[in-house]
CSV table of C-alpha atoms and ligand atoms in Angstrom, one decimal:
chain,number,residue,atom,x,y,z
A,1,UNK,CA,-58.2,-5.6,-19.5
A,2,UNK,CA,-55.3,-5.1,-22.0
A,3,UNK,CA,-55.0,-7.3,-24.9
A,4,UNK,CA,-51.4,-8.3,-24.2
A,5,UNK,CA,-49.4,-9.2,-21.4
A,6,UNK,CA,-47.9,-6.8,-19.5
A,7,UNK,CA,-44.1,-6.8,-18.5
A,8,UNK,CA,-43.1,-8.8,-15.4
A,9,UNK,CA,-41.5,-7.5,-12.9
A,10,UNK,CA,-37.6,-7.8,-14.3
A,11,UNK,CA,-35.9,-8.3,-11.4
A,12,UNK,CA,-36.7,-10.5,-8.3
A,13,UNK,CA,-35.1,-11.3,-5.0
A,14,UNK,CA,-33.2,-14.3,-4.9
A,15,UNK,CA,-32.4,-13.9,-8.8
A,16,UNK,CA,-29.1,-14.3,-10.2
A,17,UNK,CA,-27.3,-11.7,-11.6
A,18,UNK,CA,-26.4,-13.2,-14.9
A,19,UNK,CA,-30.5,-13.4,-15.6
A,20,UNK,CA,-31.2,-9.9,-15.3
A,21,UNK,CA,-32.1,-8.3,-18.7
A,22,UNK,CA,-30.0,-5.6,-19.6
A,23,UNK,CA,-29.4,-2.3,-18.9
A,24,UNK,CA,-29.9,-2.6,-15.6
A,25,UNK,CA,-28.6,-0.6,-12.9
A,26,UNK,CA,-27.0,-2.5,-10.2
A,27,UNK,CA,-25.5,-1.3,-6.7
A,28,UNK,CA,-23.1,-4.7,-5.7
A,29,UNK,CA,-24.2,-4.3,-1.4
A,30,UNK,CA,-20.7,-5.4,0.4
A,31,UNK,CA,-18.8,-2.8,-1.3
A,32,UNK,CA,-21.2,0.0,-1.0
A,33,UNK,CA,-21.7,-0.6,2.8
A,34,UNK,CA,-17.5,-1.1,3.0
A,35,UNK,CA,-17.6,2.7,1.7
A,36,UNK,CA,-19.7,4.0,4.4
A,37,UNK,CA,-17.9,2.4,6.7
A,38,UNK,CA,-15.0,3.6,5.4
A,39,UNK,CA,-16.3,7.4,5.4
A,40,UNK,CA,-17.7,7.6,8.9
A,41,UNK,CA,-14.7,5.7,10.6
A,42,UNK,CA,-12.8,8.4,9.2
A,43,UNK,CA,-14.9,11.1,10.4
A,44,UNK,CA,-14.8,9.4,13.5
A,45,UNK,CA,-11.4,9.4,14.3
A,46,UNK,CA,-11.4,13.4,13.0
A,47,UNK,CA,-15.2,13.9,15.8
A,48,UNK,CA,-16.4,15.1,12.3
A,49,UNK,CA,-20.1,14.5,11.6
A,50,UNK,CA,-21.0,12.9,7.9
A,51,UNK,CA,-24.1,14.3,5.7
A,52,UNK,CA,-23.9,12.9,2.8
A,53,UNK,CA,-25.0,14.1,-0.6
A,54,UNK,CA,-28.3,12.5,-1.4
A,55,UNK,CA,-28.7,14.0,-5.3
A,56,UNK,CA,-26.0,11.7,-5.9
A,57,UNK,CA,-29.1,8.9,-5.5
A,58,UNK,CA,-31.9,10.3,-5.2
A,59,UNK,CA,-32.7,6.9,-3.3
A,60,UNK,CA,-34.2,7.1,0.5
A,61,UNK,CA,-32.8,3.3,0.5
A,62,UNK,CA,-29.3,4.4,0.1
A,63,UNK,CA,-30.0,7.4,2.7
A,64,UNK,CA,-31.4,5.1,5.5
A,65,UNK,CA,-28.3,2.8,5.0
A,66,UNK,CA,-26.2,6.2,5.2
A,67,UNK,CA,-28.1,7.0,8.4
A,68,UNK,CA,-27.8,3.5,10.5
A,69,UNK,CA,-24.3,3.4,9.3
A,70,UNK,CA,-23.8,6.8,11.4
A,71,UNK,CA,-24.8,10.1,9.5
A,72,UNK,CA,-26.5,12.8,11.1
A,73,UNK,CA,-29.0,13.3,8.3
A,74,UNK,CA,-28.5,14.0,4.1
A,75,UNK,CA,-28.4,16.9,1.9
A,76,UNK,CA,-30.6,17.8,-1.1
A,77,UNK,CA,-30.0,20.2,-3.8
A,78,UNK,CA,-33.8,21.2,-4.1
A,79,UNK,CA,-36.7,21.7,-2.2
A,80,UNK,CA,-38.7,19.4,-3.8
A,81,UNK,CA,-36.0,16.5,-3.2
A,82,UNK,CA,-36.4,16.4,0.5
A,83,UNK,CA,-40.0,15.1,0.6
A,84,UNK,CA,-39.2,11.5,-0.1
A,85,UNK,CA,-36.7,11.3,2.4
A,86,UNK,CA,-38.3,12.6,5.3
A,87,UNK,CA,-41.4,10.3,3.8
A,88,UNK,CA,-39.2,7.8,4.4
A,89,UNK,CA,-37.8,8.5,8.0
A,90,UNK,CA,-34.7,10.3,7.7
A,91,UNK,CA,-34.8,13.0,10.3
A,92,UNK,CA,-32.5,15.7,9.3
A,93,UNK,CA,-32.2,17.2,5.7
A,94,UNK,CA,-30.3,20.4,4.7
A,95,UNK,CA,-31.0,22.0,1.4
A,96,UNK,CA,-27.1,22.5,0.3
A,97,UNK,CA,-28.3,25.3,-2.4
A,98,UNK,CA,-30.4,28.4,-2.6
A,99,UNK,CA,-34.1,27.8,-3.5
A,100,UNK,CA,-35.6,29.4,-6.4
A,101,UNK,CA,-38.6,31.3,-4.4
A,102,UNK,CA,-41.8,31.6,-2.6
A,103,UNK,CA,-43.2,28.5,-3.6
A,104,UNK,CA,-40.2,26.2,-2.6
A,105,UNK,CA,-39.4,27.6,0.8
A,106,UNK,CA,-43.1,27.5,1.6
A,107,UNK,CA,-43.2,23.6,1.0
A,108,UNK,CA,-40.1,23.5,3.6
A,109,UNK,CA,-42.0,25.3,6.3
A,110,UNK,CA,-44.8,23.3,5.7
A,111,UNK,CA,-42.8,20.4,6.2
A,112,UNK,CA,-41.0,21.7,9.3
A,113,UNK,CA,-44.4,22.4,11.0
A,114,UNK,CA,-45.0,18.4,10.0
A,115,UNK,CA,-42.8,16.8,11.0
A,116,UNK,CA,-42.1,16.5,14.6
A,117,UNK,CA,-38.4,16.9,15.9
A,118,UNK,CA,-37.4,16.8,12.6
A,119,UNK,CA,-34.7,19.0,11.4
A,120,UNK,CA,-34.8,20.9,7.9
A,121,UNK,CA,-31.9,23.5,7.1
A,122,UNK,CA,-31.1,25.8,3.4
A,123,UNK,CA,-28.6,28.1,1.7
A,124,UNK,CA,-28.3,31.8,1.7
A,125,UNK,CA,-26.1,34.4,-0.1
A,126,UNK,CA,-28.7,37.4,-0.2
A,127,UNK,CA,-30.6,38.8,2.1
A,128,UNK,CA,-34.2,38.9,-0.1
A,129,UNK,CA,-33.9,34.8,0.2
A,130,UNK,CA,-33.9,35.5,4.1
A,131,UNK,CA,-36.9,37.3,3.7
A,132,UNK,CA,-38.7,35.1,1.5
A,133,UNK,CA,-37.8,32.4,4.0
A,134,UNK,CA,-38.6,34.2,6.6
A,135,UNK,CA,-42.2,35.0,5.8
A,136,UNK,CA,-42.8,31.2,4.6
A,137,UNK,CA,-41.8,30.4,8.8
A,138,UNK,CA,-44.0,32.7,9.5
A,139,UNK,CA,-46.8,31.6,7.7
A,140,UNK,CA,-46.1,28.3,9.2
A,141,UNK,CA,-46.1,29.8,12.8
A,142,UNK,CA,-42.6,27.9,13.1
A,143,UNK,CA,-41.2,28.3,16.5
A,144,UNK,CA,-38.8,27.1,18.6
A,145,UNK,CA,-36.6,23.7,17.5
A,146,UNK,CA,-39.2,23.6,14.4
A,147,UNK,CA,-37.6,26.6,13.1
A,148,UNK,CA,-35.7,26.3,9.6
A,149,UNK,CA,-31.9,26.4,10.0
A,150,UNK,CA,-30.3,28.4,7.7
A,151,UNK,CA,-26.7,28.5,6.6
A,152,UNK,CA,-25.0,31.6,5.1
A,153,UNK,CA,-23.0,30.0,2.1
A,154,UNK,CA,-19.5,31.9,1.3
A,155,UNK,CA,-17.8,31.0,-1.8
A,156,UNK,CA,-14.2,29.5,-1.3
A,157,UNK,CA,-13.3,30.0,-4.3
A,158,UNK,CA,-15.6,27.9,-6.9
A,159,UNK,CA,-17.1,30.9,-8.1
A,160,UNK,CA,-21.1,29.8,-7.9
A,161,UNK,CA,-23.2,31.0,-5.3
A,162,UNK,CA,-22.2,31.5,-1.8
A,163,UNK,CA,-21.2,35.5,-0.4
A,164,UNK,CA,-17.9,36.0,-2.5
A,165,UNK,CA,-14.8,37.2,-0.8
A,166,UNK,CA,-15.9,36.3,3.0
A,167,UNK,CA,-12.6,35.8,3.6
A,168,UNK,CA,-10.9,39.4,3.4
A,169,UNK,CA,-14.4,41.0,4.4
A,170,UNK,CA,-16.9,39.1,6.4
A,171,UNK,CA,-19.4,42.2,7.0
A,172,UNK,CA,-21.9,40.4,3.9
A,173,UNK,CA,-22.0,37.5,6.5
A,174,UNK,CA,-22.6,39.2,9.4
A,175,UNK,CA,-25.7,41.3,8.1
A,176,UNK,CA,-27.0,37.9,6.5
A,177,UNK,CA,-26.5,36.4,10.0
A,178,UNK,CA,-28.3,39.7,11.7
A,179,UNK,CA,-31.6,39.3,9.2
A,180,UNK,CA,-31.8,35.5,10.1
A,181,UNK,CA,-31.7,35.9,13.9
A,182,UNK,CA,-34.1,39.1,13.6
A,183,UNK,CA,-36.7,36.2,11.8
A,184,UNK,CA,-38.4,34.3,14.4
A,185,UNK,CA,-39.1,31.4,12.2
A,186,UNK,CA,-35.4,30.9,11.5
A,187,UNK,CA,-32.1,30.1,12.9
A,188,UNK,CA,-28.6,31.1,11.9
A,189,UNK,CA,-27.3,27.3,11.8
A,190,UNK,CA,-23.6,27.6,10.1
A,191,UNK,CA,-21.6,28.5,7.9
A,192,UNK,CA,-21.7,26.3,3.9
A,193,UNK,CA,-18.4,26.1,2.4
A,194,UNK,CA,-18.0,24.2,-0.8
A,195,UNK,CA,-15.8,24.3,-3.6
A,196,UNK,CA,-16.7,21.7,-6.6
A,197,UNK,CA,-13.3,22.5,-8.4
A,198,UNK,CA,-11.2,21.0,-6.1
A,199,UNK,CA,-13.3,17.5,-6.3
A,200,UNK,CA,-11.5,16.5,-9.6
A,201,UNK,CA,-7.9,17.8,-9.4
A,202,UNK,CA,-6.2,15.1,-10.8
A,203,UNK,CA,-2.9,15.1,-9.4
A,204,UNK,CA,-2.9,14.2,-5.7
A,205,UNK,CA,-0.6,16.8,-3.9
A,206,UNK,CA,-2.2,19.7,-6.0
A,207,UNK,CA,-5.6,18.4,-5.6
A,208,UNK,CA,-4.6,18.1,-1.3
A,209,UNK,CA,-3.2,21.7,-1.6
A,210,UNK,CA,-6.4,23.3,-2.7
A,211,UNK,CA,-8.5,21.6,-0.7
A,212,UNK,CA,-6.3,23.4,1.9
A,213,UNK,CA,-6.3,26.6,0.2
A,214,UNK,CA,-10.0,26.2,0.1
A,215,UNK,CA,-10.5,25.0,3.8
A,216,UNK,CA,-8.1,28.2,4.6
A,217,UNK,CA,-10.9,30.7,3.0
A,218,UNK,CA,-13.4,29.1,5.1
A,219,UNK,CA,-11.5,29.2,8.2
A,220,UNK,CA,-10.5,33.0,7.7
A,221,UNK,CA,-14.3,33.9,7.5
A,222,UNK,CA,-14.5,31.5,10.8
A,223,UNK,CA,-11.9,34.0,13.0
A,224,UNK,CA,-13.4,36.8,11.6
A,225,UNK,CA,-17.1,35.7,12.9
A,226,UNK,CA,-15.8,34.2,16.1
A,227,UNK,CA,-14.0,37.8,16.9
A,228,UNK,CA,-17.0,39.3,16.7
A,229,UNK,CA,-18.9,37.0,19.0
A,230,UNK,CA,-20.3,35.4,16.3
A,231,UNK,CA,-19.1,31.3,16.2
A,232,UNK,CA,-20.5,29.2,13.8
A,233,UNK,CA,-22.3,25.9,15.1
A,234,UNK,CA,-21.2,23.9,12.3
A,235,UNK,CA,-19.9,24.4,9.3
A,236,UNK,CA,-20.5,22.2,6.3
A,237,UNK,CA,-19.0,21.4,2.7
A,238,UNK,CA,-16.7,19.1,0.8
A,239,UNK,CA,-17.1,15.8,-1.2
A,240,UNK,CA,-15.5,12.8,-2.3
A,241,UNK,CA,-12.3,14.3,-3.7
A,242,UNK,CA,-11.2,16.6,-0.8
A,243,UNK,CA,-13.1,14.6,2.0
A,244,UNK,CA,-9.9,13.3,3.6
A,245,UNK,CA,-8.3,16.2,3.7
A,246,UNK,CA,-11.2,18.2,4.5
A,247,UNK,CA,-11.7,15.7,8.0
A,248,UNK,CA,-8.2,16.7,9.2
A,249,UNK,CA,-8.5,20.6,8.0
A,250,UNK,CA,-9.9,21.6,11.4
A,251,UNK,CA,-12.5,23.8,9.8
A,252,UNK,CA,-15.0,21.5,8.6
A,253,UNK,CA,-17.5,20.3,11.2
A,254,UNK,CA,-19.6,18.2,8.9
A,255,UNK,CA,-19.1,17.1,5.7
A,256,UNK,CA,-21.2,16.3,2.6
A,257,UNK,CA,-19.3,13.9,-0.2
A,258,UNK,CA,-22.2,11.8,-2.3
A,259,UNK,CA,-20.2,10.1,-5.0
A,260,UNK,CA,-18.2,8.0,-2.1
A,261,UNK,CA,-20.9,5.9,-1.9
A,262,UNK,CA,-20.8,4.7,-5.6
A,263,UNK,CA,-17.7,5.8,-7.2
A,264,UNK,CA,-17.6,6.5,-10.4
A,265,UNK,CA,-15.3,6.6,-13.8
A,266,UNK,CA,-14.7,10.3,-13.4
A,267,UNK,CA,-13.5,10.1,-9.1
A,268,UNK,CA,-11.4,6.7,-10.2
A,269,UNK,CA,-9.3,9.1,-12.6
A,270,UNK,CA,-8.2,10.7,-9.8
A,271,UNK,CA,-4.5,10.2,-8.9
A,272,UNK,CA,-4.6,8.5,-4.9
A,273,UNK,CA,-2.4,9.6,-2.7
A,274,UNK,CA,-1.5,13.3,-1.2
A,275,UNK,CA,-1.5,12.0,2.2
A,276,UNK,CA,0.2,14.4,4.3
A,277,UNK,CA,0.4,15.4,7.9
A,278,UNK,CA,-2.8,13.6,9.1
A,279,UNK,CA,-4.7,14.3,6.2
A,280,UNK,CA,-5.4,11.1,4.2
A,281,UNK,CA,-6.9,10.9,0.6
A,282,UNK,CA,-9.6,8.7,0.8
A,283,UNK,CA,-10.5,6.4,-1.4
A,284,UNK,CA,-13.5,4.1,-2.4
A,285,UNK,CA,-14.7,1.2,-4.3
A,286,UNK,CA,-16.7,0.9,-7.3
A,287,UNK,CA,-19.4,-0.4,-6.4
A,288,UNK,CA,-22.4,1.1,-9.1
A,289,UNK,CA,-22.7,-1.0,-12.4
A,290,UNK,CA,-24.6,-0.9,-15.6
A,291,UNK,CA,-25.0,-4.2,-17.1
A,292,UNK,CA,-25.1,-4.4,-20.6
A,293,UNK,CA,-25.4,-6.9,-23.3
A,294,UNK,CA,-23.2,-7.2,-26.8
A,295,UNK,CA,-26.1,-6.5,-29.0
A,296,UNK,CA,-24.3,-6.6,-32.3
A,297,UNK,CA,-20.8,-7.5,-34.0
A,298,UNK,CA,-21.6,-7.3,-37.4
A,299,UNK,CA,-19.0,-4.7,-38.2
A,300,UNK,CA,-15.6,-5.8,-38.4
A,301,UNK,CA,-13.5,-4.2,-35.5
A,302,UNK,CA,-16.5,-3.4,-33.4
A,303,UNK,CA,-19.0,-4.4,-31.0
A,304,UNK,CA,-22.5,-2.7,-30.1
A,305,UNK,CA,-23.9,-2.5,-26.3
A,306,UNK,CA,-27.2,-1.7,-25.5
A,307,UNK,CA,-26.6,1.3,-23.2
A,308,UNK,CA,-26.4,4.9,-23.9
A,309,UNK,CA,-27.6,8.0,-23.0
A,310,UNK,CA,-30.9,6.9,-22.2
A,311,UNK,CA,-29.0,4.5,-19.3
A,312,UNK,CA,-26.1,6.6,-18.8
A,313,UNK,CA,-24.7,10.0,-18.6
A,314,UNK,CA,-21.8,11.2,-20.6
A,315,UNK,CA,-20.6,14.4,-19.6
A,316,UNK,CA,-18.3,13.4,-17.8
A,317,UNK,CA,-16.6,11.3,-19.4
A,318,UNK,CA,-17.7,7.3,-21.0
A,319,UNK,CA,-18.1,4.8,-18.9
A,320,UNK,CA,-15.4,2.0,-17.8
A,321,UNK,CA,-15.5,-1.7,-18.6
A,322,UNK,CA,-15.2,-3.3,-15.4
A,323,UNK,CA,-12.6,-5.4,-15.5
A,324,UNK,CA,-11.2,-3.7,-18.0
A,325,UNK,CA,-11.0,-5.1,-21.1
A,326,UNK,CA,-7.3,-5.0,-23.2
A,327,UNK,CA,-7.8,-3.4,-26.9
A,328,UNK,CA,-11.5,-1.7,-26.4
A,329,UNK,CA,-11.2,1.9,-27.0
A,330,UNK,CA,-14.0,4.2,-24.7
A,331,UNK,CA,-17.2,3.3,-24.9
A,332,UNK,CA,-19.3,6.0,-27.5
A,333,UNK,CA,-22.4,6.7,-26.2
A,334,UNK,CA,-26.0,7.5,-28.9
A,335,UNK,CA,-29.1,7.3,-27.3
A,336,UNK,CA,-29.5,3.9,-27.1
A,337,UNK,CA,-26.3,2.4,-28.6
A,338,UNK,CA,-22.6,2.0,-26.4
A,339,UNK,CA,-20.2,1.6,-30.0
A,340,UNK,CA,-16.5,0.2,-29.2
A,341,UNK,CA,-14.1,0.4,-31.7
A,342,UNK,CA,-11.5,-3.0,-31.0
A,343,UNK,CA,-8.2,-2.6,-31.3
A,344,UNK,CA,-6.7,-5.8,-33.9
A,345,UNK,CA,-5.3,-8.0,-30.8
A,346,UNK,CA,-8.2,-7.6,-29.4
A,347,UNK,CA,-10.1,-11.0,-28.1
A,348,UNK,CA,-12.9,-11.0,-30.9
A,349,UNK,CA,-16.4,-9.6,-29.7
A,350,UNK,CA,-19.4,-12.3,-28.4
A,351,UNK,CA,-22.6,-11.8,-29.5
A,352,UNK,CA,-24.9,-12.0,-26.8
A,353,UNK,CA,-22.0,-11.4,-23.7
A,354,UNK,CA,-23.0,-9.1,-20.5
A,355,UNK,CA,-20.6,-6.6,-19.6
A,356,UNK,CA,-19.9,-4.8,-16.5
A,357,UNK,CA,-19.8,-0.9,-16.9
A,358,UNK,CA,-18.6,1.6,-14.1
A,359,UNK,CA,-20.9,4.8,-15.1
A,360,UNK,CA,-18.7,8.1,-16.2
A,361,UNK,CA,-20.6,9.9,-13.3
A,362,UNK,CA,-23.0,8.6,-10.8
A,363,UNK,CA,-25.4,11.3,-10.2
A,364,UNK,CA,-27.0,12.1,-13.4
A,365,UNK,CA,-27.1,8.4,-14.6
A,366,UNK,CA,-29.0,7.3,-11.2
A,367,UNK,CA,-31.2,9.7,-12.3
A,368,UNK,CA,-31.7,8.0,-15.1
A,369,UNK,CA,-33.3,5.1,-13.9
A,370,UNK,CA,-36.5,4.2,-11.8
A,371,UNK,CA,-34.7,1.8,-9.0
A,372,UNK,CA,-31.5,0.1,-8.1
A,373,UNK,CA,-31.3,-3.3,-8.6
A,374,UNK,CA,-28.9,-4.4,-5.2
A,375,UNK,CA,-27.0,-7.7,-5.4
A,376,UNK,CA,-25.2,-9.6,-2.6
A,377,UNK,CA,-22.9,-12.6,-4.0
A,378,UNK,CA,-24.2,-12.6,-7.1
A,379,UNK,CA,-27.3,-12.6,-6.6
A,380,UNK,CA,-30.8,-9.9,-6.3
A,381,UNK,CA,-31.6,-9.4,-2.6
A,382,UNK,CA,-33.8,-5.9,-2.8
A,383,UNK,CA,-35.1,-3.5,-5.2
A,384,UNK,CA,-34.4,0.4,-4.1
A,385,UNK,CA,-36.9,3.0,-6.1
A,386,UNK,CA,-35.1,6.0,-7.0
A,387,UNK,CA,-37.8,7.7,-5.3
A,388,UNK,CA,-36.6,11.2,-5.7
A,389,UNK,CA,-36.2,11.1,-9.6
A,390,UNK,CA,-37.8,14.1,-11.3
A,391,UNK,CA,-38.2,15.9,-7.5
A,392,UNK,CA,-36.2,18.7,-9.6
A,393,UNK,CA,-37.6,22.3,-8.3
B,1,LIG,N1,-22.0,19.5,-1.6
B,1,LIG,C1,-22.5,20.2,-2.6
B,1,LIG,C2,-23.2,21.5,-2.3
B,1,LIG,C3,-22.4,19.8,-4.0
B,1,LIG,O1,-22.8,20.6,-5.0
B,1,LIG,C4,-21.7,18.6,-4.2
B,1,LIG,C5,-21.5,18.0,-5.6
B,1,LIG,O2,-21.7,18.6,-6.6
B,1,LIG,C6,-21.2,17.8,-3.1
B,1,LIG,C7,-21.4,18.3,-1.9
B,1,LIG,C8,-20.4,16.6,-3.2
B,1,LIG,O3,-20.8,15.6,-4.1
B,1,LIG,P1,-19.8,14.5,-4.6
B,1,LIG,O4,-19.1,13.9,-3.4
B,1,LIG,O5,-20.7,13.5,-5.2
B,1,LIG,O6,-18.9,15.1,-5.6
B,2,LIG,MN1,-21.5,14.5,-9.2
């Protein structure tokens, strides 16, 4: 019995949006599902398979609405991660990253031998996380289509992990691809080529040309394994700032943007455009929101939110008032406090007002929170747990 009364539940179906206590985190449904759509018509027309980025969520709602609008299955960043996902039915999960160790690729083998007909894939760029996986299979006894794929990542030219300079000398690739087949709990599924750099190239054309450049790398190392007998069953990378031109690059068999589903401040300041011989740069529609109330205006040429670090990340950038608002400067985020200086024609502050935020970056400020709050018209229709928060090893 506790002597006061707990919290109700904040949000409810069928509640309008304008009742919701603030900060809350709120995914608007029709453009969300017009961005998958979007993604995997694309894909479509290119007969390139869609994968998309679960860290960006974290949120097996979001994944299963991923999968029934046409992807083959998500990616993780970490072992850990994948569990409530496959908890909650999705059927194929790739590990886009190296594990740390024993303990990690143990938990995937265990959950290979699990789950039945359901597909579990990770990174490699050294041949001591081969064996390490390798001996997790085989403590599983993993056979046959229960086997964990395993792609041999080669850097394009970010510079973080992957085999470094595949591209004028695949041999590194061809000895990790010759301990994988010589494990019988593994399979050699691909090749993992991503380069983060390119994501946020401002400028369109330049931002298109080094997603080419990149794609180019990746198609080098390609030739090299196909001449020696060697030819890749898929090969997987990109994300939401390359994705269009990576569909048309005729490298990439699968791809893995996240942010598409949400878009944030940081892909919005991307310049659109760099469309160019088939390849188009696609683009989304902001459809994450942090709701946020005018908490003070007691300083002349200021207002106070109630957001901050604590609701939204800032390294990349503050979030963007959505509309946008004419004579608000950024958004300065403390821990608990979202301070905008106003400009002297700007409309003055209201005490009290909700405000619409577009997050500077999606991933680490879903993390941030326990569920999404998804509206339709207006109004609450579900609550998503972001079920995968803290799944960080
Ligand atoms: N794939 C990998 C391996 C990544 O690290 C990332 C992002 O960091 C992505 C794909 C794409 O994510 P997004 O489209 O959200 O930028
Ligand atoms: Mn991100």
């Amino acid at each position: 019995m506790s002597t006061f009364t707990p919290l109700p539940d904040a949000a409810h179906p069928g509640q309008a949006a304008a009742t919701l206590p603030t900060p809350t985190l709120l995914l608007d449904a029709a453009p969300f599902e017009r961005n998958l759509q979007r993604l995997q018509a694309a894909a479509q027309r290119h007969g390139v398979a869609v994968r998309p980025h679960a860290k960006a969520h974290k949120c097996p709602a979001v994944a299963l609405a991923q999968v029934r609008a046409g992807a083959v299955g998500i990616c993780v960043q970490k072992a850990s991660e994948a569990w409530p996902f496959l908890e909650a039915g999705v059927r194929s999960v790739h590990v886009s990253n190296q594990l740390a160790g024993a303990l990690q690729a143990g938990w995937l083998a265990r959950w290979a031998r699990e789950g039945r007909g359901v597909q579990l894939s990770v990174c490699v760029d050294d041949v001591r996380q081969v064996a390490t996986l390798a001996e997790a299979a085989a403590r599983e006894g993993l056979a046959g289509d229960q086997r964990l794929g395993v792609f041999v990542e080669i850097d394009i030219g970010q510079g973080r992990c992957g085999v470094p300079g595949a591209d004028r000398d695949a041999s590194a690739v061809r000895r990790l691809i010759d301990a994988i087949a010589a494990a019988p709990g593994l399979r050699w599924a691909g090749l993992q080529a991503y380069h983060g750099g390119v994501q946020h190239v401002r400028d369109a054309a330049e931002r298109r040309a080094s997603a080419r450049a990149a794609a180019d790398r990746a198609g080098s190392v390609v030739a090299a394994l196909q001449a020696a007998g060697l030819s890749p069953a898929v090969v997987t990378g990109s994300g939401t700032g390359s994705v269009g031109f990576d569909l048309a690059s005729g490298v990439y068999t699968e791809v893995q943007p996240g942010s598409y589903a949400f878009m944030d401040r940081d892909y919005a300041d991307n310049e659109a455009g760099g469309d160019s011989g088939g390849a188009e740069d696609l683009r989304f529609e902001h459809a994450l929101f942090l709701f946020s109330t005018v908490i003070s205006t007691a300083t002349p040429g200021q207002l106070v939110l109630d957001c901050g670090l604590k609701t939204l990340s800032a390294e990349s950038g503050p979030p963007q008032p959505w509309p946008p608002r004419a004579g608000w400067g950024p958004v300065r985020l403390n821990d608990e406090h979202g301070v905008v200086a106003l400009a002297a024609d700007a409309a003055p502050p209201v005490l009290g007002e909700v405000v619409r935020l577009i997050p500077g970056h999606c991933d680490p400020t879903l993390n941030l929170h326990d569920r999404l709050v998804v509206l339709r018209d207006g109004r609450v229709v579900d609550l998503w747990p972001i079920a995968a928060r803290g799944h960080s090893w």
